[in-house]
PDB file of C-alpha atoms in Angstrom:
ATOM      1  CA  ALA H   1      -4.219 134.103  30.703  1.00 64.00           C
ATOM      2  CA  LEU H   2      -4.701 132.973  34.344  1.00 67.00           C
ATOM      3  CA  VAL H   3      -3.871 136.050  36.030  1.00 64.00           C
ATOM      4  CA  GLY H   4      -6.833 138.002  34.150  1.00 66.00           C
ATOM      5  CA  ALA H   5      -9.197 135.367  34.742  1.00 64.00           C
ATOM      6  CA  ALA H   6      -9.838 136.556  38.746  1.00 66.00           C
ATOM      7  CA  PRO H   7      -8.111 139.574  40.439  1.00 70.00           C
ATOM      8  CA  GLY H   8      -5.501 138.512  42.786  1.00 70.00           C
ATOM      9  CA  ILE H   9      -4.245 135.613  40.709  1.00 78.00           C
ATOM     10  CA  GLN H  10      -0.149 135.357  40.855  1.00 77.00           C
ATOM     11  CA  THR H  11       1.373 133.533  39.232  1.00 76.00           C
ATOM     12  CA  THR H  12       5.966 132.724  38.778  1.00 73.00           C
ATOM     13  CA  THR H  13       7.885 131.797  36.120  1.00 65.00           C
ATOM     14  CA  PRO H  14       8.950 128.308  35.305  1.00 66.00           C
ATOM     15  CA  SER H  15      12.621 127.280  36.086  1.00 71.00           C
ATOM     16  CA  GLY H  16      12.667 126.800  32.847  1.00 73.00           C
ATOM     17  CA  ALA H  17      14.054 123.369  32.855  1.00 80.00           C
ATOM     18  CA  PRO H  18      11.961 120.826  30.808  1.00 84.00           C
ATOM     19  CA  GLY H  19       8.610 119.862  32.280  1.00 78.00           C
ATOM     20  CA  SER H  20       8.393 122.860  34.747  1.00 77.00           C
ATOM     21  CA  SER H  21       5.531 124.254  35.488  1.00 74.00           C
ATOM     22  CA  PRO H  22       4.364 127.745  37.089  1.00 73.00           C
ATOM     23  CA  GLY H  23       3.618 127.702  40.257  1.00 76.00           C
ATOM     24  CA  ILE H  24      -0.334 130.094  40.649  1.00 80.00           C
ATOM     25  CA  ILE H  25      -1.102 131.646  43.950  1.00 79.00           C
ATOM     26  CA  VAL H  26      -5.027 132.251  43.772  1.00 78.00           C
ATOM     27  CA  ARG H  27      -6.067 133.800  47.539  1.00 69.00           C
ATOM     28  CA  GLY H  28      -2.156 134.756  49.040  1.00 67.00           C
ATOM     29  CA  PHE H  29       0.230 132.750  51.052  1.00 65.00           C
ATOM     30  CA  GLY H  30      -1.433 131.723  53.774  1.00 59.00           C
ATOM     31  CA  SER H  31       1.330 129.476  55.521  1.00 56.00           C
ATOM     32  CA  PHE H  32       5.348 129.982  55.387  1.00 52.00           C
ATOM     33  CA  SER H  33       6.162 126.153  55.863  1.00 50.00           C
ATOM     34  CA  LEU H  34       2.424 124.522  53.583  1.00 58.00           C
ATOM     35  CA  SER H  35       2.182 125.060  50.490  1.00 66.00           C
ATOM     36  CA  SER H  36      -0.161 128.149  49.332  1.00 71.00           C
ATOM     37  CA  GLY H  37      -0.906 126.106  45.665  1.00 77.00           C
ATOM     38  CA  PRO H  38      -4.833 125.938  43.984  1.00 85.00           C
ATOM     39  CA  LEU H  39      -6.569 122.830  44.468  1.00 86.00           C
ATOM     40  CA  TYR H  40      -7.147 121.380  40.833  1.00 88.00           C
ATOM     41  CA  VAL H  41     -10.336 119.778  39.902  1.00 90.00           C
ATOM     42  CA  VAL H  42     -10.416 118.315  36.650  1.00 90.00           C
ATOM     43  CA  ASP H  43     -14.022 117.355  35.016  1.00 89.00           C
ATOM     44  CA  GLY H  44     -15.210 117.618  38.495  1.00 86.00           C
ATOM     45  CA  ALA H  45     -12.595 115.158  40.345  1.00 87.00           C
ATOM     46  CA  ILE H  46      -9.995 116.544  42.613  1.00 87.00           C
ATOM     47  CA  TYR H  47      -6.499 116.157  40.649  1.00 84.00           C
ATOM     48  CA  ASP H  48      -3.044 116.210  41.869  1.00 78.00           C
ATOM     49  CA  GLY H  49      -0.570 116.681  39.293  1.00 70.00           C
ATOM     50  CA  GLY H  50      -1.262 120.801  38.595  1.00 71.00           C
ATOM     51  CA  PHE H  51      -1.349 121.617  34.571  1.00 75.00           C
ATOM     52  CA  SER H  52       2.054 119.603  33.980  1.00 74.00           C
ATOM     53  CA  ASN H  53       0.549 116.214  33.539  1.00 80.00           C
ATOM     54  CA  ILE H  54      -2.723 117.758  31.299  1.00 86.00           C
ATOM     55  CA  ASN H  55      -2.215 117.538  27.574  1.00 89.00           C
ATOM     56  CA  PRO H  56      -3.347 121.549  26.890  1.00 87.00           C
ATOM     57  CA  ASP H  57      -4.409 120.776  23.604  1.00 91.00           C
ATOM     58  CA  ASP H  58      -7.503 118.687  25.728  1.00 92.00           C
ATOM     59  CA  ILE H  59      -8.365 121.667  27.754  1.00 91.00           C
ATOM     60  CA  GLU H  60     -12.036 123.387  27.123  1.00 92.00           C
ATOM     61  CA  THR H  61     -12.362 125.981  30.124  1.00 89.00           C
ATOM     62  CA  ILE H  62     -10.103 126.962  32.969  1.00 87.00           C
ATOM     63  CA  THR H  63     -12.607 128.579  36.370  1.00 86.00           C
ATOM     64  CA  VAL H  64     -10.516 129.868  39.292  1.00 85.00           C
ATOM     65  CA  LEU H  65     -12.409 129.636  41.741  1.00 85.00           C
ATOM     66  CA  LYS H  66     -11.136 131.990  44.832  1.00 81.00           C
ATOM     67  CA  ASP H  67     -14.282 133.644  46.786  1.00 80.00           C
ATOM     68  CA  ALA H  68     -14.950 131.633  50.725  1.00 76.00           C
ATOM     69  CA  SER H  69     -18.545 130.999  49.308  1.00 76.00           C
ATOM     70  CA  THR H  70     -17.714 128.988  46.105  1.00 77.00           C
ATOM     71  CA  THR H  71     -15.033 127.186  47.352  1.00 77.00           C
ATOM     72  CA  ALA H  72     -16.564 125.837  50.443  1.00 80.00           C
ATOM     73  CA  LEU H  73     -17.869 122.622  48.547  1.00 82.00           C
ATOM     74  CA  PHE H  74     -14.104 121.429  48.641  1.00 82.00           C
ATOM     75  CA  GLY H  75     -13.568 122.161  52.965  1.00 83.00           C
ATOM     76  CA  SER H  76     -10.152 122.291  53.591  1.00 79.00           C
ATOM     77  CA  LYS H  77      -8.913 121.834  50.641  1.00 81.00           C
ATOM     78  CA  GLY H  78     -10.278 124.454  48.779  1.00 82.00           C
ATOM     79  CA  ALA H  79      -8.531 126.899  51.477  1.00 81.00           C
ATOM     80  CA  ASN H  80      -6.331 128.207  48.608  1.00 82.00           C
ATOM     81  CA  GLY H  81      -7.966 128.658  45.646  1.00 84.00           C
ATOM     82  CA  VAL H  82      -9.980 126.081  43.232  1.00 87.00           C
ATOM     83  CA  ILE H  83      -8.862 125.891  39.329  1.00 87.00           C
ATOM     84  CA  MET H  84     -11.348 124.150  37.998  1.00 89.00           C
ATOM     85  CA  ILE H  85     -10.564 122.458  34.373  1.00 90.00           C
ATOM     86  CA  THR H  86     -12.917 121.190  31.806  1.00 92.00           C
ATOM     87  CA  THR H  87     -11.707 118.980  29.020  1.00 93.00           C
ATOM     88  CA  LYS H  88     -13.272 118.228  25.640  1.00 93.00           C
ATOM     89  CA  ASN H  89     -16.253 116.438  24.843  1.00 91.00           C
ATOM     90  CA  GLY H  90     -17.443 115.519  21.173  1.00 91.00           C
ATOM     91  CA  LYS H  91     -19.624 117.903  19.412  1.00 89.00           C
ATOM     92  CA  GLY H  92     -21.742 117.307  16.004  1.00 89.00           C
ATOM     93  CA  LYS H  93     -20.285 115.523  12.788  1.00 92.00           C
ATOM     94  CA  LEU H  94     -17.547 112.804  13.652  1.00 94.00           C
ATOM     95  CA  THR H  95     -13.987 115.093  13.417  1.00 94.00           C
ATOM     96  CA  VAL H  96     -10.650 114.695  13.826  1.00 96.00           C
ATOM     97  CA  ASP H  97      -7.721 116.504  14.151  1.00 95.00           C
ATOM     98  CA  VAL H  98      -4.427 116.293  13.535  1.00 96.00           C
ATOM     99  CA  GLU H  99      -1.672 118.948  15.573  1.00 94.00           C
ATOM    100  CA  SER H 100       1.973 118.924  14.930  1.00 95.00           C
ATOM    101  CA  PHE H 101       4.608 121.110  15.516  1.00 94.00           C
ATOM    102  CA  ALA H 102       8.556 121.226  16.261  1.00 96.00           C
ATOM    103  CA  GLY H 103      11.337 123.966  17.922  1.00 96.00           C
ATOM    104  CA  ILE H 104      14.106 124.815  18.832  1.00 95.00           C
ATOM    105  CA  ARG H 105      15.654 126.777  22.023  1.00 90.00           C
ATOM    106  CA  SER H 106      19.375 127.886  22.090  1.00 89.00           C
ATOM    107  CA  PRO H 107      20.861 130.309  24.987  1.00 85.00           C
ATOM    108  CA  LEU H 108      20.102 134.059  24.548  1.00 85.00           C
ATOM    109  CA  LYS H 109      23.695 134.387  25.427  1.00 85.00           C
ATOM    110  CA  LYS H 110      26.634 132.933  25.949  1.00 85.00           C
ATOM    111  CA  VAL H 111      28.946 133.114  28.820  1.00 84.00           C
ATOM    112  CA  LYS H 112      32.391 134.350  27.230  1.00 85.00           C
ATOM    113  CA  MET H 113      34.661 131.886  29.314  1.00 84.00           C
ATOM    114  CA  ALA H 114      38.365 131.954  29.956  1.00 85.00           C
ATOM    115  CA  ASN H 115      40.989 129.494  27.929  1.00 87.00           C
ATOM    116  CA  SER H 116      43.386 128.010  29.845  1.00 88.00           C
ATOM    117  CA  ASP H 117      46.284 130.513  30.021  1.00 87.00           C
ATOM    118  CA  GLU H 118      43.850 133.015  31.352  1.00 87.00           C
ATOM    119  CA  TYR H 119      42.675 131.172  33.841  1.00 86.00           C
ATOM    120  CA  VAL H 120      46.417 130.374  34.735  1.00 87.00           C
ATOM    121  CA  ARG H 121      47.292 133.866  34.868  1.00 85.00           C
ATOM    122  CA  TYR H 122      44.596 135.210  36.212  1.00 86.00           C
ATOM    123  CA  SER H 123      44.376 132.680  39.275  1.00 87.00           C
ATOM    124  CA  ASN H 124      48.468 133.008  39.810  1.00 85.00           C
ATOM    125  CA  ALA H 125      47.928 136.811  39.969  1.00 86.00           C
ATOM    126  CA  ALA H 126      45.206 136.318  42.551  1.00 85.00           C
ATOM    127  CA  PHE H 127      47.414 134.196  44.760  1.00 83.00           C
ATOM    128  CA  ILE H 128      50.825 135.446  44.852  1.00 81.00           C
ATOM    129  CA  ASN H 129      51.154 136.556  48.011  1.00 78.00           C
ATOM    130  CA  ASP H 130      50.105 132.720  49.201  1.00 76.00           C
ATOM    131  CA  PHE H 131      52.008 130.684  45.990  1.00 75.00           C
ATOM    132  CA  PRO H 132      54.828 133.009  44.979  1.00 75.00           C
ATOM    133  CA  GLN H 133      56.133 130.571  42.219  1.00 74.00           C
ATOM    134  CA  GLY H 134      52.720 130.391  41.203  1.00 71.00           C
ATOM    135  CA  ARG H 135      49.464 127.879  41.839  1.00 79.00           C
ATOM    136  CA  PHE H 136      49.170 126.232  38.548  1.00 82.00           C
ATOM    137  CA  SER H 137      51.532 125.152  35.429  1.00 82.00           C
ATOM    138  CA  ALA H 138      51.473 128.200  32.523  1.00 79.00           C
ATOM    139  CA  ASN H 139      51.492 124.747  30.272  1.00 81.00           C
ATOM    140  CA  GLN H 140      48.154 123.539  30.108  1.00 82.00           C
ATOM    141  CA  PRO H 141      47.700 120.334  28.326  1.00 83.00           C
ATOM    142  CA  TYR H 142      44.060 120.837  27.912  1.00 83.00           C
ATOM    143  CA  ASN H 143      41.813 123.934  26.601  1.00 85.00           C
ATOM    144  CA  THR H 144      38.202 122.952  27.442  1.00 85.00           C
ATOM    145  CA  ASP H 145      34.995 124.814  27.263  1.00 86.00           C
ATOM    146  CA  TRP H 146      32.952 123.712  29.828  1.00 86.00           C
ATOM    147  CA  PHE H 147      29.692 126.054  28.927  1.00 88.00           C
ATOM    148  CA  ASP H 148      29.943 124.395  25.390  1.00 88.00           C
ATOM    149  CA  GLU H 149      30.364 120.760  26.886  1.00 89.00           C
ATOM    150  CA  ILE H 150      27.460 121.296  28.944  1.00 90.00           C
ATOM    151  CA  THR H 151      24.711 123.451  27.040  1.00 90.00           C
ATOM    152  CA  ARG H 152      23.346 122.361  23.210  1.00 91.00           C
ATOM    153  CA  THR H 153      20.489 123.668  20.924  1.00 93.00           C
ATOM    154  CA  GLY H 154      17.619 122.645  22.561  1.00 93.00           C
ATOM    155  CA  SER H 155      14.075 121.397  20.813  1.00 95.00           C
ATOM    156  CA  TYR H 156      10.893 120.431  21.585  1.00 94.00           C
ATOM    157  CA  THR H 157       8.388 118.440  19.296  1.00 96.00           C
ATOM    158  CA  GLN H 158       4.541 118.502  20.079  1.00 95.00           C
ATOM    159  CA  ASN H 159       1.953 115.735  18.388  1.00 96.00           C
ATOM    160  CA  ASN H 160      -1.554 115.545  19.149  1.00 96.00           C
ATOM    161  CA  ILE H 161      -4.598 113.850  17.424  1.00 97.00           C
ATOM    162  CA  SER H 162      -7.850 113.493  18.802  1.00 96.00           C
ATOM    163  CA  ILE H 163     -11.631 111.950  17.232  1.00 96.00           C
ATOM    164  CA  SER H 164     -14.808 113.120  18.714  1.00 95.00           C
ATOM    165  CA  GLY H 165     -18.342 113.746  17.626  1.00 95.00           C
ATOM    166  CA  SER H 166     -21.838 112.971  18.926  1.00 94.00           C
ATOM    167  CA  SER H 167     -24.938 111.545  17.590  1.00 92.00           C
ATOM    168  CA  GLU H 168     -28.196 111.836  19.718  1.00 90.00           C
ATOM    169  CA  ASN H 169     -27.749 109.382  22.183  1.00 92.00           C
ATOM    170  CA  VAL H 170     -24.045 109.564  22.686  1.00 94.00           C
ATOM    171  CA  LYS H 171     -21.056 111.975  22.472  1.00 95.00           C
ATOM    172  CA  TYR H 172     -17.832 111.033  22.352  1.00 95.00           C
ATOM    173  CA  PHE H 173     -14.154 112.769  22.460  1.00 96.00           C
ATOM    174  CA  PHE H 174     -10.949 110.378  22.134  1.00 97.00           C
ATOM    175  CA  SER H 175      -7.180 111.742  22.023  1.00 97.00           C
ATOM    176  CA  VAL H 176      -3.777 111.088  22.616  1.00 97.00           C
ATOM    177  CA  GLY H 177      -1.023 113.632  22.537  1.00 96.00           C
ATOM    178  CA  ASN H 178       2.778 112.662  23.058  1.00 96.00           C
ATOM    179  CA  TYR H 179       5.446 116.092  23.880  1.00 95.00           C
ATOM    180  CA  GLU H 180       9.102 115.818  23.756  1.00 95.00           C
ATOM    181  CA  GLU H 181      12.066 118.103  24.371  1.00 94.00           C
ATOM    182  CA  LYS H 182      15.601 117.982  25.049  1.00 94.00           C
ATOM    183  CA  GLY H 183      16.617 120.974  26.921  1.00 91.00           C
ATOM    184  CA  ILE H 184      19.559 123.833  26.842  1.00 92.00           C
ATOM    185  CA  LEU H 185      21.705 122.069  29.948  1.00 91.00           C
ATOM    186  CA  ASN H 186      22.824 118.515  28.515  1.00 91.00           C
ATOM    187  CA  GLY H 187      20.429 115.488  30.256  1.00 88.00           C
ATOM    188  CA  SER H 188      17.480 117.854  31.051  1.00 90.00           C
ATOM    189  CA  ASP H 189      15.018 115.591  28.924  1.00 93.00           C
ATOM    190  CA  TYR H 190      11.751 115.400  29.125  1.00 92.00           C
ATOM    191  CA  GLY H 191       8.637 113.481  27.867  1.00 94.00           C
ATOM    192  CA  ARG H 192       5.027 113.108  28.151  1.00 93.00           C
ATOM    193  CA  THR H 193       2.502 111.128  26.718  1.00 95.00           C
ATOM    194  CA  THR H 194      -1.207 111.515  27.341  1.00 94.00           C
ATOM    195  CA  ILE H 195      -4.504 109.185  26.577  1.00 96.00           C
ATOM    196  CA  ARG H 196      -7.963 110.967  27.456  1.00 95.00           C
ATOM    197  CA  ASN H 197     -11.396 109.444  26.379  1.00 96.00           C
ATOM    198  CA  ASN H 198     -14.417 111.470  27.689  1.00 95.00           C
ATOM    199  CA  ASN H 199     -18.210 109.610  26.402  1.00 95.00           C
ATOM    200  CA  GLU H 200     -21.258 110.526  27.413  1.00 94.00           C
ATOM    201  CA  PHE H 201     -24.534 108.111  27.121  1.00 94.00           C
ATOM    202  CA  LYS H 202     -28.135 109.276  26.915  1.00 92.00           C
ATOM    203  CA  ILE H 203     -29.843 106.300  29.036  1.00 91.00           C
ATOM    204  CA  SER H 204     -33.379 107.920  28.433  1.00 90.00           C
ATOM    205  CA  GLU H 205     -35.186 111.639  28.870  1.00 88.00           C
ATOM    206  CA  LYS H 206     -34.098 111.518  32.354  1.00 90.00           C
ATOM    207  CA  VAL H 207     -30.751 109.947  32.563  1.00 94.00           C
ATOM    208  CA  LYS H 208     -27.459 110.613  31.315  1.00 92.00           C
ATOM    209  CA  LEU H 209     -24.312 108.200  31.919  1.00 94.00           C
ATOM    210  CA  SER H 210     -20.741 110.147  31.748  1.00 92.00           C
ATOM    211  CA  GLN H 211     -17.375 108.954  31.645  1.00 92.00           C
ATOM    212  CA  ASN H 212     -14.143 110.555  31.757  1.00 92.00           C
ATOM    213  CA  PHE H 213     -10.735 108.279  31.240  1.00 92.00           C
ATOM    214  CA  SER H 214      -7.187 109.495  31.437  1.00 91.00           C
ATOM    215  CA  VAL H 215      -3.327 108.412  31.414  1.00 91.00           C
ATOM    216  CA  SER H 216      -0.833 110.452  31.563  1.00 91.00           C
ATOM    217  CA  THR H 217       3.418 109.097  31.195  1.00 92.00           C
ATOM    218  CA  ILE H 218       6.266 110.474  31.943  1.00 89.00           C
ATOM    219  CA  LYS H 219      10.066 110.335  31.381  1.00 86.00           C
TER     220      LYS H 219
END
């Protein structure tokens, strides 16, 4: 979706590991040694976490700035472009939203592994000049399929709950989100819990006070 937000945006596919984020290039590669990633600004504040620490369900809009005139406000930090993210605020009457889903992941195609007898036969044939008697014994006591041992059926769950609303003088939004994923490779687990609270108070006709608070934990 970001590729269509502005011309010239490039994205690189994430590794597929749990919690990985796509690489985003807004203004091309300016250096071989320094980062070419854009500057992230969330609700007007510079943010170093990229997309990985933000609950997607909390995002209201995403704007991409790439022209020098629009990124000048951020100085040298905006040299690689700026991605501005606005999170949700309260609107209308009290609303409670609950979202929950789950899914599984599995390898698209499994690698066919040689069994112990096949491995010994091929290895001994390959090293026949160096080991005429055979490098490995033909009677192997174990026959382990290591591809099956290190992989599993992955799973992921996403649970979100948010409360929002507004009155004449107050707008409020509060959300809690949890994402848990077990990768296809054993041991590649990822978990993210986010809490966000956005409030706006109308002090007078000319004065408004806005408060944005967010916490995220990753394991």
